PDB file of C-alpha atoms in Angstrom:
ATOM      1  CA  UNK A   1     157.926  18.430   1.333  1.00 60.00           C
ATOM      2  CA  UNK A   2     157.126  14.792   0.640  1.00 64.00           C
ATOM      3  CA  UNK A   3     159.315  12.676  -1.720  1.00 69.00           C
ATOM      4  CA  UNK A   4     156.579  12.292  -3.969  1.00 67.00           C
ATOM      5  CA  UNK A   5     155.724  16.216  -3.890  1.00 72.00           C
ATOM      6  CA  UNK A   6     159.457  17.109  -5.063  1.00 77.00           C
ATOM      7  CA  UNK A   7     159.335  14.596  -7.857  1.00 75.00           C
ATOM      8  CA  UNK A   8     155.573  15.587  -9.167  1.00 72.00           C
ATOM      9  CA  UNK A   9     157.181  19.244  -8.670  1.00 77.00           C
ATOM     10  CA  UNK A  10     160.430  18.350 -10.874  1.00 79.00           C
ATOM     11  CA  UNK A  11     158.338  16.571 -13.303  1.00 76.00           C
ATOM     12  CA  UNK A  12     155.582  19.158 -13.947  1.00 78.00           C
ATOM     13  CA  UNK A  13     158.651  21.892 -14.257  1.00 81.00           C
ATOM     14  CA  UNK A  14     160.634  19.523 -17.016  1.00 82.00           C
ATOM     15  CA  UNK A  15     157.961  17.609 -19.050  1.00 82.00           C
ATOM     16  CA  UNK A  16     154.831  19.326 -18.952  1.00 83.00           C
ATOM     17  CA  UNK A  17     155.480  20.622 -22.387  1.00 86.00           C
ATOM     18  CA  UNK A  18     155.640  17.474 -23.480  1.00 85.00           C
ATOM     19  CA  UNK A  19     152.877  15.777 -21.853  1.00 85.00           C
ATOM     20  CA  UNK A  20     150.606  18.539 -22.639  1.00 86.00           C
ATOM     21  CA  UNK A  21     152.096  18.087 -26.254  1.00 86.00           C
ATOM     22  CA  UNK A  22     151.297  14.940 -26.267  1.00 83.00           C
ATOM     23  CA  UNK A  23     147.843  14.850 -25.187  1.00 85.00           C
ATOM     24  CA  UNK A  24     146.843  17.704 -27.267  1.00 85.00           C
ATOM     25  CA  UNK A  25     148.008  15.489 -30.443  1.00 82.00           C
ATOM     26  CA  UNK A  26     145.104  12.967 -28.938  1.00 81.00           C
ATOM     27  CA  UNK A  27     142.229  15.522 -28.062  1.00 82.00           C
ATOM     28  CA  UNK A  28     143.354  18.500 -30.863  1.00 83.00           C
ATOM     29  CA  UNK A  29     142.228  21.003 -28.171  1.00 86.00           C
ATOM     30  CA  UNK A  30     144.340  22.949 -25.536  1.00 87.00           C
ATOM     31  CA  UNK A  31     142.535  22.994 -22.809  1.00 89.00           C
ATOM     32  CA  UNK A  32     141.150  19.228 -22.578  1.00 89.00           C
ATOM     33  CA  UNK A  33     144.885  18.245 -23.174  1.00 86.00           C
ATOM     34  CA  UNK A  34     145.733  20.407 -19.651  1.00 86.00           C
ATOM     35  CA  UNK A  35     142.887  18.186 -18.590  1.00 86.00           C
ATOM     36  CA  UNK A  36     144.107  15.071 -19.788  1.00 84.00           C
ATOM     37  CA  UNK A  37     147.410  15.712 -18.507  1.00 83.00           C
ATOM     38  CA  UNK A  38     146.238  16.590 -14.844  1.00 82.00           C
ATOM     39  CA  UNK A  39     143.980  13.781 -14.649  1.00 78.00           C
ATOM     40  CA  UNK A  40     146.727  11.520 -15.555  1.00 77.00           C
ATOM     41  CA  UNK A  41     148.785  12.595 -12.724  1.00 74.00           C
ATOM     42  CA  UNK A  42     145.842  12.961 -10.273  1.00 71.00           C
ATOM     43  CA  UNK A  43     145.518   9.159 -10.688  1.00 68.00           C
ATOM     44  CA  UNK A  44     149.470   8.328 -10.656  1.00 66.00           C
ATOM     45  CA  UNK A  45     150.334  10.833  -7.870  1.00 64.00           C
ATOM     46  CA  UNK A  46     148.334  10.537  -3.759  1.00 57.00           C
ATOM     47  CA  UNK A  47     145.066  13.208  -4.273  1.00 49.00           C
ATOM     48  CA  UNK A  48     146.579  15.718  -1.789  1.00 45.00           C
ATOM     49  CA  UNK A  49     149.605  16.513  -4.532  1.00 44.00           C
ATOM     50  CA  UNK A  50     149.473  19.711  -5.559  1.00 44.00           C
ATOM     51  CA  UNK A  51     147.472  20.503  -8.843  1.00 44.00           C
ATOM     52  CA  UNK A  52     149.998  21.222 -12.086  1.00 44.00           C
ATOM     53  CA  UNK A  53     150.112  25.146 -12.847  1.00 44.00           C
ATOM     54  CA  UNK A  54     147.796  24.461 -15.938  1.00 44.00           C
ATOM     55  CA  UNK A  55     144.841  23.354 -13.765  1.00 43.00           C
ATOM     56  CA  UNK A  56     141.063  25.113 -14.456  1.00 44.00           C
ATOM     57  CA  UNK A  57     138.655  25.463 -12.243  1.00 45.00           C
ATOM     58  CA  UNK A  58     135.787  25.092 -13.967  1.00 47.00           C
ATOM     59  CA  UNK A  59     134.564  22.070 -15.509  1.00 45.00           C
ATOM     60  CA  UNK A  60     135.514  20.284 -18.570  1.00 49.00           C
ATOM     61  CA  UNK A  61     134.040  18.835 -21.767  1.00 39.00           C
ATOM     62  CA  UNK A  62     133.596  14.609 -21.584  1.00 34.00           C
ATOM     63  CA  UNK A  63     134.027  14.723 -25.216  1.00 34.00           C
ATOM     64  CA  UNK A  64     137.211  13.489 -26.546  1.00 34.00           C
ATOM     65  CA  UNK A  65     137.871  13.365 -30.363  1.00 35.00           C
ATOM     66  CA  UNK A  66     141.151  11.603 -31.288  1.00 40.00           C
ATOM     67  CA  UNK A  67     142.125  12.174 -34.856  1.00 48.00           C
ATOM     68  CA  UNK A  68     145.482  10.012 -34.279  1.00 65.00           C
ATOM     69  CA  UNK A  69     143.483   6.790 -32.985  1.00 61.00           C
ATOM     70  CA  UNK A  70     144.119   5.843 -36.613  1.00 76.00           C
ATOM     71  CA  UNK A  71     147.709   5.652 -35.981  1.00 79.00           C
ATOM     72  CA  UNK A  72     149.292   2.400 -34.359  1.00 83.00           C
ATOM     73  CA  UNK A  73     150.924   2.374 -31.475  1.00 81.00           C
ATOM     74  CA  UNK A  74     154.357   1.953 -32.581  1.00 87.00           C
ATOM     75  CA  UNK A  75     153.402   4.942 -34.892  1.00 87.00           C
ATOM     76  CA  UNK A  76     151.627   7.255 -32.416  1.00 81.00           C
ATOM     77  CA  UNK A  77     155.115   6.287 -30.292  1.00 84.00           C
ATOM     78  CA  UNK A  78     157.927   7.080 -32.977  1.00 87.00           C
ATOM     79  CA  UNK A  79     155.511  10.744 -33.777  1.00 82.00           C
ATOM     80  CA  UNK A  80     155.899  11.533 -30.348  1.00 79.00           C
ATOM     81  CA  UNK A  81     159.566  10.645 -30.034  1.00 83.00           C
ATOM     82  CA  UNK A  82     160.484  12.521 -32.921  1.00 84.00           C
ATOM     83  CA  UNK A  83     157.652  15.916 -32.691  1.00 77.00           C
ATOM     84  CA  UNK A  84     157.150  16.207 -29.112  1.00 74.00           C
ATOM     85  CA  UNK A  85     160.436  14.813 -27.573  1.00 78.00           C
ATOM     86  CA  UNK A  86     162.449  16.304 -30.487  1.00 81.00           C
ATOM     87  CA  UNK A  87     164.341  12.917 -30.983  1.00 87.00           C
ATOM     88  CA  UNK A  88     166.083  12.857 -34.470  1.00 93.00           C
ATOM     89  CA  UNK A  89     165.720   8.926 -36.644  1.00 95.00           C
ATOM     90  CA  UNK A  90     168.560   7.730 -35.296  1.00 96.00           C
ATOM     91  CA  UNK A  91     167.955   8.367 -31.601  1.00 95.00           C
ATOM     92  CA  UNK A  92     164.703   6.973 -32.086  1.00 93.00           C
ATOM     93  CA  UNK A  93     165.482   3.875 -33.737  1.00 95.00           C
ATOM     94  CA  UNK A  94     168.285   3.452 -31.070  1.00 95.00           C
ATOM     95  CA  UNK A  95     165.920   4.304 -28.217  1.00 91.00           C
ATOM     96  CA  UNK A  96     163.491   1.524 -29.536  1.00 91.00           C
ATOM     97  CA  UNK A  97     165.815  -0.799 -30.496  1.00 94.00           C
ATOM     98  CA  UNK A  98     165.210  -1.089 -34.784  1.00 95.00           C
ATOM     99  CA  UNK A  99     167.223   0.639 -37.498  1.00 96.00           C
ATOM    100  CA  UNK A 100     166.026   4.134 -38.881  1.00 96.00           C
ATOM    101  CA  UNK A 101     164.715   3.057 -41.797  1.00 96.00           C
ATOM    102  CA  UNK A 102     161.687   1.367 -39.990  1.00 96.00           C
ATOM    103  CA  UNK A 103     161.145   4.688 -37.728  1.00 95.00           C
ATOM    104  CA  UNK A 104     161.293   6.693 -41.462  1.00 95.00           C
ATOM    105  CA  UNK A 105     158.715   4.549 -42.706  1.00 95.00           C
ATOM    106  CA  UNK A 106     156.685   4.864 -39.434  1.00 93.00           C
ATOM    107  CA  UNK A 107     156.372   8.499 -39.715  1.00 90.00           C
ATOM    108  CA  UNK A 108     156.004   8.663 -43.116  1.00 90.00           C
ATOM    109  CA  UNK A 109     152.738   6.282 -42.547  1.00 89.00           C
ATOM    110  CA  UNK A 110     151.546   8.119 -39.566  1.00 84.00           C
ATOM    111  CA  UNK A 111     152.052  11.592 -42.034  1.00 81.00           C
ATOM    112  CA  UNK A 112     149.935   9.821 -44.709  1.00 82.00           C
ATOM    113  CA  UNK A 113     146.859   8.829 -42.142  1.00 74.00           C
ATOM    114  CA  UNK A 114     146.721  12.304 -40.207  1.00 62.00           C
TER     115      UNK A 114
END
């Protein structure tokens, strides 16, 4: 097994929770985050790697909705942290380098726009 096989391998086994996590907060549907996900790694990882465990075979929709594009960046970043990474305030702020009273009042204006 290639190098890059063994780390797509450890990296579907430990994050995919999260990545699928992730993207479903973006689409709001299971299935097009599996897609979202997959694609992502299709284009990071050579084409012959082996397809993630969550892959379909049929086709999917081309229609994304994204209730959280109202959310900044720094927002979308700190809800994902804390939600789908399971950081608490304090690991978050330390992780991004600002005190936890900024990531507080990040999440509680990305809870007021969703």
């Amino acid at each position: 097994m290639a190098h890059w096989e063994t780390e797509l391998t450890e990296l579907v086994m430990r994050r995919s929770g999260a990545l699928v996590g992730y993207a479903y907060s973006l689409t709001r549907d299971k299935r097009q985050a599996e897609d979202l996900v997959q694609d992502a790694l299709v284009k990071v990882y050579p084409a012959s790697a082996v397809r993630p465990r969550w892959a379909t075979a049929d086709g999917r929709s081309s229609i994304w909705t994204v209730p959280s594009s109202r959310l900044s960046p720094r927002q979308r970043e700190v809800v994902v942290l804390r939600f789908f990474e399971d950081m608490t305030v304090p690991q978050i702020a330390a992780t991004l380098g600002t005190r936890p009273g900024t990531i507080k009042r990040h999440l509680s204006n990305a809870t007021e726009l969703q």
